[in-house]
mmCIF file of C-alpha atoms in Angstrom:
data_model
loop_
_atom_site.group_PDB
_atom_site.id
_atom_site.type_symbol
_atom_site.label_atom_id
_atom_site.label_comp_id
_atom_site.label_asym_id
_atom_site.label_seq_id
_atom_site.Cartn_x
_atom_site.Cartn_y
_atom_site.Cartn_z
ATOM 1 C CA MET Q 1 0.000 0.000 0.000
ATOM 2 C CA GLN Q 2 1.465 3.332 -1.088
ATOM 3 C CA PRO Q 3 0.797 6.714 0.616
ATOM 4 C CA SER Q 4 -2.244 8.430 -0.715
ATOM 5 C CA ALA Q 5 -1.543 11.038 -3.390
ATOM 6 C CA THR Q 6 -3.913 13.434 -1.650
ATOM 7 C CA ASN Q 7 -1.569 13.474 1.444
ATOM 8 C CA ARG Q 8 1.464 14.440 -0.570
ATOM 9 C CA LEU Q 9 2.630 18.006 -0.226
ATOM 10 C CA SER Q 10 3.974 20.107 -3.047
ATOM 11 C CA VAL Q 11 7.458 21.596 -2.903
ATOM 12 C CA GLY Q 12 5.899 25.010 -2.303
ATOM 13 C CA GLN Q 13 3.933 23.672 0.670
ATOM 14 C CA LEU Q 14 7.082 22.072 2.096
ATOM 15 C CA PHE Q 15 8.923 25.406 1.852
ATOM 16 C CA ALA Q 16 5.915 27.116 3.483
ATOM 17 C CA GLN Q 17 6.181 24.640 6.375
ATOM 18 C CA GLN Q 18 9.812 25.616 6.909
ATOM 19 C CA TRP Q 19 8.929 29.299 6.851
ATOM 20 C CA CYS Q 20 6.210 28.709 9.473
ATOM 21 C CA LEU Q 21 8.725 26.771 11.570
ATOM 22 C CA LEU Q 22 11.202 29.650 11.370
ATOM 23 C CA ARG Q 23 8.531 32.272 12.087
ATOM 24 C CA ASP Q 24 7.221 30.457 15.171
ATOM 25 C CA ASN Q 25 10.618 29.512 16.630
ATOM 26 C CA ARG Q 26 12.185 32.570 18.222
ATOM 27 C CA TRP Q 27 15.572 30.925 18.759
ATOM 28 C CA LEU Q 28 15.872 29.916 15.115
ATOM 29 C CA MET Q 29 14.787 33.376 14.007
ATOM 30 C CA ALA Q 30 17.327 35.004 16.324
ATOM 31 C CA MET Q 31 20.188 32.796 15.162
ATOM 32 C CA LEU Q 32 19.433 33.522 11.531
ATOM 33 C CA THR Q 33 18.988 37.276 11.896
ATOM 34 C CA TRP Q 34 20.281 39.598 14.625
ATOM 35 C CA LEU Q 35 22.147 37.263 17.006
ATOM 36 C CA PRO Q 36 25.084 36.395 14.656
ATOM 37 C CA LEU Q 37 25.535 40.047 13.709
ATOM 38 C CA VAL Q 38 25.750 41.044 17.370
ATOM 39 C CA ALA Q 39 28.178 38.188 18.069
ATOM 40 C CA PHE Q 40 30.353 39.002 15.012
ATOM 41 C CA LEU Q 41 30.583 42.665 15.986
ATOM 42 C CA GLY Q 42 31.272 41.717 19.604
ATOM 43 C CA VAL Q 43 34.213 39.476 18.613
ATOM 44 C CA TRP Q 44 35.560 42.196 16.324
ATOM 45 C CA TRP Q 45 35.220 44.823 19.061
ATOM 46 C CA VAL Q 46 37.364 42.760 21.454
ATOM 47 C CA PHE Q 47 40.284 42.895 18.985
ATOM 48 C CA SER Q 48 39.400 46.192 17.329
ATOM 49 C CA SER Q 49 42.503 47.970 18.634
ATOM 50 C CA GLY Q 50 44.460 45.837 16.156
ATOM 51 C CA LEU Q 51 47.883 46.398 17.663
ATOM 52 C CA THR Q 52 49.279 45.551 21.095
ATOM 53 C CA ARG Q 53 50.552 48.651 22.884
ATOM 54 C CA ASP Q 54 51.965 49.615 26.257
ATOM 55 C CA LEU Q 55 52.740 46.141 27.581
ATOM 56 C CA HIS Q 56 54.031 46.682 31.102
ATOM 57 C CA ILE Q 57 57.601 45.528 31.806
ATOM 58 C CA ALA Q 58 59.381 45.781 35.153
ATOM 59 C CA VAL Q 59 62.938 47.123 34.904
ATOM 60 C CA VAL Q 60 65.451 46.719 37.740
ATOM 61 C CA ASP Q 61 68.337 49.145 37.243
ATOM 62 C CA ARG Q 62 71.386 48.019 39.259
ATOM 63 C CA ASP Q 63 73.774 50.385 37.498
ATOM 64 C CA HIS Q 64 72.007 53.739 37.902
ATOM 65 C CA SER Q 65 74.250 55.267 35.251
ATOM 66 C CA GLN Q 66 73.562 57.568 32.341
ATOM 67 C CA LEU Q 67 73.867 54.623 29.973
ATOM 68 C CA SER Q 68 71.359 52.481 31.873
ATOM 69 C CA ARG Q 69 68.888 55.380 31.963
ATOM 70 C CA SER Q 70 69.335 55.777 28.214
ATOM 71 C CA LEU Q 71 68.593 52.060 27.734
ATOM 72 C CA ILE Q 72 65.424 52.373 29.836
ATOM 73 C CA ALA Q 73 64.401 55.366 27.726
ATOM 74 C CA HIS Q 74 64.750 53.182 24.608
ATOM 75 C CA TYR Q 75 62.412 50.607 26.168
ATOM 76 C CA ASP Q 76 59.886 53.301 26.983
ATOM 77 C CA ALA Q 77 60.122 54.778 23.497
ATOM 78 C CA ASN Q 78 58.988 51.478 21.972
ATOM 79 C CA PRO Q 79 55.201 51.734 21.369
ATOM 80 C CA SER Q 80 54.685 48.117 22.481
ATOM 81 C CA LEU Q 81 56.295 48.616 25.908
ATOM 82 C CA GLN Q 82 55.647 50.669 29.004
ATOM 83 C CA VAL Q 83 58.348 50.679 31.666
ATOM 84 C CA ILE Q 84 57.646 50.266 35.371
ATOM 85 C CA SER Q 85 60.778 50.963 37.385
ATOM 86 C CA VAL Q 86 61.192 48.588 40.318
ATOM 87 C CA ALA Q 87 63.971 48.926 42.873
ATOM 88 C CA ASP Q 88 63.837 45.365 44.193
ATOM 89 C CA GLU Q 89 64.216 42.287 41.956
ATOM 90 C CA ILE Q 90 62.113 40.193 44.352
ATOM 91 C CA GLU Q 91 59.242 42.625 43.950
ATOM 92 C CA ALA Q 92 59.734 42.562 40.150
ATOM 93 C CA ARG Q 93 59.536 38.743 40.115
ATOM 94 C CA ARG Q 94 56.318 38.908 42.137
ATOM 95 C CA LEU Q 95 54.830 41.293 39.578
ATOM 96 C CA LEU Q 96 55.789 38.888 36.789
ATOM 97 C CA ARG Q 97 54.311 35.845 38.570
ATOM 98 C CA THR Q 98 51.035 37.672 39.225
ATOM 99 C CA ALA Q 99 50.893 38.814 35.572
ATOM 100 C CA GLU Q 100 50.923 42.478 36.587
ATOM 101 C CA VAL Q 101 53.814 42.924 34.160
ATOM 102 C CA SER Q 102 54.588 41.027 30.950
ATOM 103 C CA ALA Q 103 58.360 40.869 31.370
ATOM 104 C CA LEU Q 104 61.196 41.526 33.787
ATOM 105 C CA VAL Q 105 64.440 43.209 32.663
ATOM 106 C CA VAL Q 106 67.497 43.310 34.914
ATOM 107 C CA ILE Q 107 70.225 45.820 34.005
ATOM 108 C CA PRO Q 108 73.489 44.614 35.606
ATOM 109 C CA THR Q 109 75.845 46.645 37.721
ATOM 110 C CA ASP Q 110 78.767 48.314 35.940
ATOM 111 C CA LEU Q 111 76.851 48.331 32.654
ATOM 112 C CA GLU Q 112 78.402 51.630 31.625
ATOM 113 C CA LYS Q 113 81.889 50.658 32.795
ATOM 114 C CA HIS Q 114 81.888 47.331 30.949
ATOM 115 C CA THR Q 115 80.418 48.930 27.840
ATOM 116 C CA LYS Q 116 83.194 51.522 27.721
ATOM 117 C CA LEU Q 117 85.729 48.726 28.135
ATOM 118 C CA ALA Q 118 84.086 46.836 25.227
ATOM 119 C CA GLN Q 119 83.313 43.867 27.485
ATOM 120 C CA THR Q 120 79.728 43.355 26.152
ATOM 121 C CA PRO Q 121 77.685 43.248 29.382
ATOM 122 C CA THR Q 122 74.536 41.113 29.437
ATOM 123 C CA VAL Q 123 71.093 42.531 30.105
ATOM 124 C CA ALA Q 124 68.788 39.723 31.314
ATOM 125 C CA ALA Q 125 65.112 39.682 30.305
ATOM 126 C CA TYR Q 126 62.471 37.204 31.488
ATOM 127 C CA TYR Q 127 58.936 36.733 30.186
ATOM 128 C CA ASN Q 128 56.184 34.153 30.430
ATOM 129 C CA SER Q 129 56.195 32.185 27.174
ATOM 130 C CA GLN Q 130 53.014 30.391 28.286
ATOM 131 C CA PHE Q 131 51.278 33.370 26.669
ATOM 132 C CA MET Q 132 52.809 32.811 23.259
ATOM 133 C CA VAL Q 133 51.444 35.859 21.463
ATOM 134 C CA LEU Q 134 52.243 38.168 24.365
ATOM 135 C CA GLY Q 135 55.705 36.663 24.786
ATOM 136 C CA LYS Q 136 56.429 37.028 21.083
ATOM 137 C CA GLN Q 137 55.450 40.691 21.181
ATOM 138 C CA VAL Q 138 57.606 41.428 24.237
ATOM 139 C CA ASN Q 139 60.553 39.505 22.814
ATOM 140 C CA SER Q 140 60.341 41.336 19.494
ATOM 141 C CA ALA Q 141 60.038 44.759 21.162
ATOM 142 C CA LEU Q 142 62.982 44.119 23.494
ATOM 143 C CA GLN Q 143 65.183 42.910 20.641
ATOM 144 C CA GLN Q 144 64.252 45.977 18.618
ATOM 145 C CA SER Q 145 65.121 48.310 21.497
ATOM 146 C CA HIS Q 146 68.385 46.476 22.212
ATOM 147 C CA GLY Q 147 69.348 46.568 18.534
ATOM 148 C CA THR Q 148 68.779 50.299 18.252
ATOM 149 C CA PHE Q 149 70.573 50.991 21.519
ATOM 150 C CA SER Q 150 73.570 48.776 20.615
ATOM 151 C CA ALA Q 151 73.902 50.485 17.239
ATOM 152 C CA LYS Q 152 73.954 53.920 18.886
ATOM 153 C CA VAL Q 153 76.560 52.779 21.407
ATOM 154 C CA GLY Q 154 78.671 51.349 18.595
ATOM 155 C CA VAL Q 155 78.474 54.576 16.599
ATOM 156 C CA ALA Q 156 79.388 56.637 19.660
ATOM 157 C CA ARG Q 157 82.381 54.380 20.339
ATOM 158 C CA ALA Q 158 83.577 54.622 16.732
ATOM 159 C CA LEU Q 159 83.271 58.422 16.781
ATOM 160 C CA SER Q 160 85.190 58.620 20.056
ATOM 161 C CA GLN Q 161 88.019 56.612 18.467
ATOM 162 C CA GLY Q 162 88.592 59.298 15.847
ATOM 163 C CA ASN Q 163 86.272 58.201 13.093
ATOM 164 C CA THR Q 164 84.681 61.516 12.200
ATOM 165 C CA GLN Q 165 82.375 60.205 9.465
ATOM 166 C CA VAL Q 166 79.021 59.202 10.891
ATOM 167 C CA LEU Q 167 78.234 56.858 8.006
ATOM 168 C CA GLN Q 168 81.585 55.086 8.398
ATOM 169 C CA ALA Q 169 81.036 54.826 12.129
ATOM 170 C CA LEU Q 170 77.557 53.405 11.519
ATOM 171 C CA SER Q 171 78.941 50.911 8.991
ATOM 172 C CA SER Q 172 81.615 49.740 11.401
ATOM 173 C CA SER Q 173 79.134 49.267 14.249
ATOM 174 C CA VAL Q 174 76.391 47.694 12.105
ATOM 175 C CA PRO Q 175 78.249 45.988 9.236
ATOM 176 C CA ILE Q 176 75.149 44.157 7.958
ATOM 177 C CA ARG Q 177 71.749 45.769 7.915
ATOM 178 C CA ASN Q 178 68.627 43.723 7.459
ATOM 179 C CA GLN Q 179 65.364 44.676 5.844
ATOM 180 C CA ILE Q 180 62.566 42.335 6.918
ATOM 181 C CA SER Q 181 59.207 43.037 5.283
ATOM 182 C CA ALA Q 182 55.988 41.142 5.947
ATOM 183 C CA LEU Q 183 54.304 40.170 2.695
ATOM 184 C CA TYR Q 184 50.840 39.823 4.211
ATOM 185 C CA ASN Q 185 49.252 41.690 7.115
ATOM 186 C CA GLY Q 186 52.247 43.985 7.063
ATOM 187 C CA ASN Q 187 51.157 46.074 10.033
ATOM 188 C CA SER Q 188 50.636 42.942 12.220
ATOM 189 C CA ASN Q 189 46.975 43.749 12.737
ATOM 190 C CA TYR Q 190 45.713 41.289 15.346
ATOM 191 C CA ALA Q 191 42.087 41.974 14.476
ATOM 192 C CA GLN Q 192 42.709 40.756 10.931
ATOM 193 C CA PHE Q 193 44.893 37.891 12.132
ATOM 194 C CA ILE Q 194 42.532 36.477 14.763
ATOM 195 C CA VAL Q 195 39.033 37.692 13.907
ATOM 196 C CA SER Q 196 39.193 36.560 10.262
ATOM 197 C CA ALA Q 197 39.600 32.986 11.563
ATOM 198 C CA ALA Q 198 37.489 33.210 14.726
ATOM 199 C CA LEU Q 199 34.370 34.408 12.915
ATOM 200 C CA PRO Q 200 34.207 31.457 10.456
ATOM 201 C CA ALA Q 201 34.782 29.047 13.365
ATOM 202 C CA PHE Q 202 31.875 30.624 15.243
ATOM 203 C CA TRP Q 203 29.758 30.624 12.094
ATOM 204 C CA GLN Q 204 30.292 26.883 11.592
ATOM 205 C CA ILE Q 205 29.025 26.172 15.114
ATOM 206 C CA LEU Q 206 26.031 28.361 14.345
ATOM 207 C CA ILE Q 207 25.251 26.322 11.205
ATOM 208 C CA MET Q 208 25.186 23.080 13.148
ATOM 209 C CA VAL Q 209 23.079 24.486 15.985
ATOM 210 C CA VAL Q 210 20.539 25.933 13.536
ATOM 211 C CA MET Q 211 20.261 22.657 11.632
ATOM 212 C CA ILE Q 212 19.953 20.551 14.789
ATOM 213 C CA LEU Q 213 17.199 22.836 16.122
ATOM 214 C CA ALA Q 214 15.417 22.746 12.764
ATOM 215 C CA LEU Q 215 15.609 18.938 12.595
ATOM 216 C CA ASN Q 216 14.614 18.607 16.247
ATOM 217 C CA ALA Q 217 11.312 20.342 15.430
ATOM 218 C CA GLU Q 218 10.331 17.279 13.349
ATOM 219 C CA LEU Q 219 10.938 14.722 16.102
ATOM 220 C CA ARG Q 220 7.843 12.915 17.374
ATOM 221 C CA ASP Q 221 8.319 10.569 20.354
ATOM 222 C CA ASN Q 222 12.101 10.742 19.783
ATOM 223 C CA SER Q 223 11.734 9.310 16.272
ATOM 224 C CA TYR Q 224 11.576 10.521 12.666
ATOM 225 C CA LYS Q 225 9.295 7.661 11.562
ATOM 226 C CA HIS Q 226 6.255 9.898 11.421
ATOM 227 C CA TRP Q 227 8.025 12.746 9.595
ATOM 228 C CA LEU Q 228 9.848 10.574 7.074
ATOM 229 C CA ALA Q 229 7.090 8.037 6.459
ATOM 230 C CA ASN Q 230 6.145 9.929 3.291
ATOM 231 C CA GLN Q 231 8.252 12.074 0.965
ATOM 232 C CA ALA Q 232 11.359 11.528 3.077
ATOM 233 C CA TRP Q 233 13.807 12.706 0.421
ATOM 234 C CA GLN Q 234 11.756 15.777 -0.499
ATOM 235 C CA LYS Q 235 11.281 16.826 3.134
ATOM 236 C CA ILE Q 236 14.966 16.503 3.994
ATOM 237 C CA SER Q 237 16.036 18.264 0.802
ATOM 238 C CA VAL Q 238 13.630 21.177 1.278
ATOM 239 C CA LYS Q 239 14.682 21.657 4.899
ATOM 240 C CA LEU Q 240 18.371 21.652 3.995
ATOM 241 C CA LEU Q 241 17.784 23.956 1.032
ATOM 242 C CA PHE Q 242 15.669 26.421 3.023
ATOM 243 C CA PHE Q 243 18.006 26.769 5.991
ATOM 244 C CA GLY Q 244 21.140 26.213 3.915
ATOM 245 C CA GLY Q 245 20.234 29.141 1.669
ATOM 246 C CA LEU Q 246 19.724 31.417 4.655
ATOM 247 C CA LEU Q 247 22.990 30.271 6.237
ATOM 248 C CA TRP Q 248 24.858 30.804 2.975
ATOM 249 C CA LEU Q 249 23.512 34.367 2.807
ATOM 250 C CA GLN Q 250 24.697 34.770 6.382
ATOM 251 C CA GLY Q 251 28.185 33.632 5.333
ATOM 252 C CA ILE Q 252 28.178 36.123 2.446
ATOM 253 C CA LEU Q 253 27.224 38.864 4.892
ATOM 254 C CA LEU Q 254 30.083 37.758 7.145
ATOM 255 C CA CYS Q 255 32.647 37.985 4.326
ATOM 256 C CA THR Q 256 31.220 41.316 3.174
ATOM 257 C CA LEU Q 257 31.596 42.602 6.707
ATOM 258 C CA MET Q 258 35.223 41.448 6.903
ATOM 259 C CA PHE Q 259 36.474 42.513 3.485
ATOM 260 C CA HIS Q 260 34.375 45.634 2.960
ATOM 261 C CA GLY Q 261 33.117 46.699 6.390
ATOM 262 C CA PHE Q 262 36.486 46.237 8.126
ATOM 263 C CA ASP Q 263 38.397 47.038 4.908
ATOM 264 C CA TRP Q 264 40.668 44.004 5.129
ATOM 265 C CA PRO Q 265 42.420 43.105 1.860
ATOM 266 C CA MET Q 266 40.746 40.717 -0.575
ATOM 267 C CA ARG Q 267 43.149 39.946 -3.406
ATOM 268 C CA GLY Q 268 41.528 36.830 -4.840
ATOM 269 C CA SER Q 269 38.285 35.745 -6.457
ATOM 270 C CA TRP Q 270 34.954 36.300 -4.753
ATOM 271 C CA SER Q 271 33.474 33.493 -6.871
ATOM 272 C CA VAL Q 272 35.870 30.921 -5.420
ATOM 273 C CA LEU Q 273 35.268 32.249 -1.901
ATOM 274 C CA LEU Q 274 31.471 32.079 -2.269
ATOM 275 C CA LEU Q 275 31.746 28.546 -3.649
ATOM 276 C CA ALA Q 276 33.817 27.552 -0.610
ATOM 277 C CA LEU Q 277 31.206 29.167 1.672
ATOM 278 C CA LEU Q 278 28.444 27.154 0.024
ATOM 279 C CA LEU Q 279 30.361 23.886 0.289
ATOM 280 C CA CYS Q 280 31.171 24.618 3.945
ATOM 281 C CA VAL Q 281 27.461 25.154 4.684
ATOM 282 C CA ILE Q 282 26.474 21.895 2.986
ATOM 283 C CA ALA Q 283 29.266 19.955 4.697
ATOM 284 C CA SER Q 284 28.283 21.302 8.131
ATOM 285 C CA GLN Q 285 24.634 20.506 7.414
ATOM 286 C CA ALA Q 286 25.623 16.957 6.512
ATOM 287 C CA ILE Q 287 27.326 16.465 9.870
ATOM 288 C CA ALA Q 288 24.361 17.918 11.785
ATOM 289 C CA LEU Q 289 21.957 15.703 9.826
ATOM 290 C CA ILE Q 290 23.979 12.575 10.489
ATOM 291 C CA PHE Q 291 24.171 13.295 14.242
ATOM 292 C CA MET Q 292 20.414 13.893 14.488
ATOM 293 C CA LEU Q 293 19.530 10.793 12.459
ATOM 294 C CA LEU Q 294 21.923 8.658 14.453
ATOM 295 C CA PHE Q 295 20.830 9.747 17.934
ATOM 296 C CA GLU Q 296 17.328 11.184 17.316
ATOM 297 C CA ASP Q 297 18.035 13.331 20.362
ATOM 298 C CA MET Q 298 18.854 17.034 20.287
ATOM 299 C CA ALA Q 299 21.002 17.089 23.431
ATOM 300 C CA ARG Q 300 23.254 14.278 22.242
ATOM 301 C CA ALA Q 301 23.506 15.714 18.744
ATOM 302 C CA LEU Q 302 24.492 19.123 20.134
ATOM 303 C CA SER Q 303 27.043 17.487 22.427
ATOM 304 C CA PHE Q 304 28.722 15.573 19.614
ATOM 305 C CA ALA Q 305 28.623 18.568 17.288
ATOM 306 C CA GLY Q 306 30.197 20.711 20.005
ATOM 307 C CA ALA Q 307 32.885 18.122 20.723
ATOM 308 C CA LEU Q 308 33.749 17.887 17.032
ATOM 309 C CA THR Q 309 33.858 21.605 16.278
ATOM 310 C CA ALA Q 310 35.147 23.035 19.580
ATOM 311 C CA PRO Q 311 38.842 22.856 18.544
ATOM 312 C CA SER Q 312 38.153 24.347 15.105
ATOM 313 C CA PHE Q 313 40.071 27.551 15.745
ATOM 314 C CA ALA Q 314 43.085 25.713 17.164
ATOM 315 C CA PHE Q 315 43.155 23.237 14.261
ATOM 316 C CA MET Q 316 42.846 25.843 11.509
ATOM 317 C CA GLY Q 317 46.597 26.295 11.304
ATOM 318 C CA ILE Q 318 46.342 30.053 11.875
ATOM 319 C CA THR Q 319 47.944 30.211 15.309
ATOM 320 C CA PHE Q 320 49.947 26.970 15.060
ATOM 321 C CA PRO Q 321 51.383 25.376 11.888
ATOM 322 C CA VAL Q 322 49.531 22.317 10.656
ATOM 323 C CA SER Q 323 52.755 20.555 9.659
ATOM 324 C CA ASP Q 324 53.900 20.540 13.308
ATOM 325 C CA MET Q 325 50.643 19.099 14.676
ATOM 326 C CA PRO Q 326 50.635 15.434 15.796
ATOM 327 C CA TRP Q 327 48.961 12.955 13.470
ATOM 328 C CA PHE Q 328 45.761 12.743 15.567
ATOM 329 C CA ALA Q 329 45.279 16.526 15.451
ATOM 330 C CA GLN Q 330 45.845 16.473 11.697
ATOM 331 C CA PHE Q 331 43.311 13.640 11.370
ATOM 332 C CA TRP Q 332 40.749 15.498 13.509
ATOM 333 C CA ARG Q 333 41.094 18.715 11.517
ATOM 334 C CA GLN Q 334 40.253 16.774 8.368
ATOM 335 C CA LEU Q 335 36.816 16.075 9.892
ATOM 336 C CA ILE Q 336 36.044 19.770 10.480
ATOM 337 C CA PRO Q 337 34.685 21.556 7.388
ATOM 338 C CA VAL Q 338 35.743 25.052 8.402
ATOM 339 C CA THR Q 339 39.436 24.077 8.526
ATOM 340 C CA HIS Q 340 39.254 23.451 4.772
ATOM 341 C CA TYR Q 341 37.202 26.565 4.168
ATOM 342 C CA ILE Q 342 39.721 28.754 5.996
ATOM 343 C CA GLU Q 343 42.482 27.527 3.678
ATOM 344 C CA VAL Q 344 40.480 28.833 0.726
ATOM 345 C CA GLN Q 345 39.726 32.110 2.514
ATOM 346 C CA VAL Q 346 43.376 32.716 3.413
ATOM 347 C CA SER Q 347 44.640 31.769 -0.047
ATOM 348 C CA GLN Q 348 42.093 34.016 -1.754
ATOM 349 C CA ALA Q 349 42.177 36.994 0.620
ATOM 350 C CA ASN Q 350 45.914 37.112 1.287
ATOM 351 C CA TYR Q 351 47.640 35.442 -1.653
ATOM 352 C CA GLY Q 352 45.213 36.119 -4.494
ATOM 353 C CA ALA Q 353 45.396 32.432 -5.409
ATOM 354 C CA GLY Q 354 43.723 31.030 -8.505
ATOM 355 C CA LEU Q 355 41.025 28.391 -8.655
ATOM 356 C CA LEU Q 356 43.517 25.594 -9.293
ATOM 357 C CA GLN Q 357 45.423 26.385 -6.093
ATOM 358 C CA SER Q 358 42.200 26.249 -4.061
ATOM 359 C CA LEU Q 359 40.963 23.032 -5.671
ATOM 360 C CA PRO Q 360 42.398 20.629 -3.038
ATOM 361 C CA SER Q 361 40.457 22.344 -0.225
ATOM 362 C CA LEU Q 362 37.311 22.619 -2.356
ATOM 363 C CA HIS Q 363 37.652 18.965 -3.277
ATOM 364 C CA THR Q 364 37.841 17.980 0.407
ATOM 365 C CA LEU Q 365 34.716 20.035 1.160
ATOM 366 C CA LEU Q 366 33.038 18.304 -1.754
ATOM 367 C CA LEU Q 367 33.801 14.932 -0.171
ATOM 368 C CA PHE Q 368 31.655 16.002 2.805
ATOM 369 C CA CYS Q 369 28.824 16.581 0.338
ATOM 370 C CA LEU Q 370 29.218 13.101 -1.113
ATOM 371 C CA ALA Q 371 29.089 11.666 2.406
ATOM 372 C CA PHE Q 372 25.922 13.654 3.032
ATOM 373 C CA ILE Q 373 24.282 12.376 -0.169
ATOM 374 C CA SER Q 374 25.176 8.791 0.702
ATOM 375 C CA ALA Q 375 23.821 9.194 4.251
ATOM 376 C CA ALA Q 376 20.596 10.775 2.986
ATOM 377 C CA TRP Q 377 20.157 7.957 0.474
ATOM 378 C CA LEU Q 378 20.605 5.314 3.188
ATOM 379 C CA VAL Q 379 18.143 7.149 5.437
ATOM 380 C CA LYS Q 380 15.578 7.192 2.689
ATOM 381 C CA ILE Q 381 15.897 3.423 2.263
ATOM 382 C CA ARG Q 382 15.698 2.871 6.022
ATOM 383 C CA PHE Q 383 12.496 4.828 6.566
ATOM 384 C CA SER Q 384 10.912 3.628 3.353
ATOM 385 C CA CYS Q 385 11.472 -0.004 4.459
ATOM 386 C CA SER Q 386 10.167 0.818 7.937
ATOM 387 C CA ALA Q 387 7.009 2.388 6.551
ATOM 388 C CA THR Q 388 6.419 -0.526 4.172
ATOM 389 C CA GLY Q 389 6.912 -3.042 6.990
ATOM 390 C CA GLU Q 390 4.391 -1.298 9.213
ATOM 391 C CA VAL Q 391 1.801 -1.231 6.425
ATOM 392 C CA LYS Q 392 2.264 -4.957 5.683
ATOM 393 C CA ALA Q 393 1.964 -5.807 9.376
#
């Protein structure tokens, strides 16, 4: 016995059902309209300053000479550092342990005397490398200040030895000059560095939550038998198309906000980026669908989706190189769609890469789609067989 043709719904009616579901569910409506925009702007606001400035460092001056005061002035002149003079090293170590300062610098006794005698005194600096970004900034700023100060001392020494040409004195004190230029994100903007990866990671979680909530609305007695008894394929397809289209538009809005609203560079193809966005939406929908069909329980599906996507930002390869990750981390990142999307975004936005260079990541995202199609096909067979069995019984 086949389902009556009079009970079948048209595609238009199925889309109307999804619209009614969205209209009546305030959480779904919020997550597809104003809530992501507020969250995106909130994340951007946290890093909106872009550059790290005035990191406090404790300086213990044991020499109290003109040269040591000049060195401290060089620290203070660096825009990334702000000097806090501390008389006692024990107190300075306490400030470092309690994170009230980012680094501790100890200027040794007889700094000026040893410098004049060309004995290369050592200035000790300590920082907490547990905070990698902070430590890198402090390290870079201290090296920059030391380099400038050492060059000035070298020039002064050369001039005092009778070399009256400043350029010759500079050449003798700094025989090799380096010019290090960043090719991308040249001004080390942390908002661009972190937010451009954090927002897609947040957006992926949003996709899965929206899809799980939308699928949960069809559960009856913790089962999809009633919903998928008739027109299973059409119902699943319409739901994924309806919410997938809205989520894709949300992703386009996100990219527009980043590359036009925040004025971050976009050197590549928008077509390739939009294709990657679409594939990322479909791949994330596939995972949410599989979790809901497997467990037929919203809480469990949300838990597994959260466990899978929680390390997305760490596994993107933005803050830590992928090649140095252990094999399990590399395997896990392959299961997260946004890690492949971010490779396309970075290659397009920063490098201006062509389609061929982005094909490997797009191909991997496409494999998620094939997995989704296979899962949907198996689900259709499962519920069709179940419905037929019940009718025969």
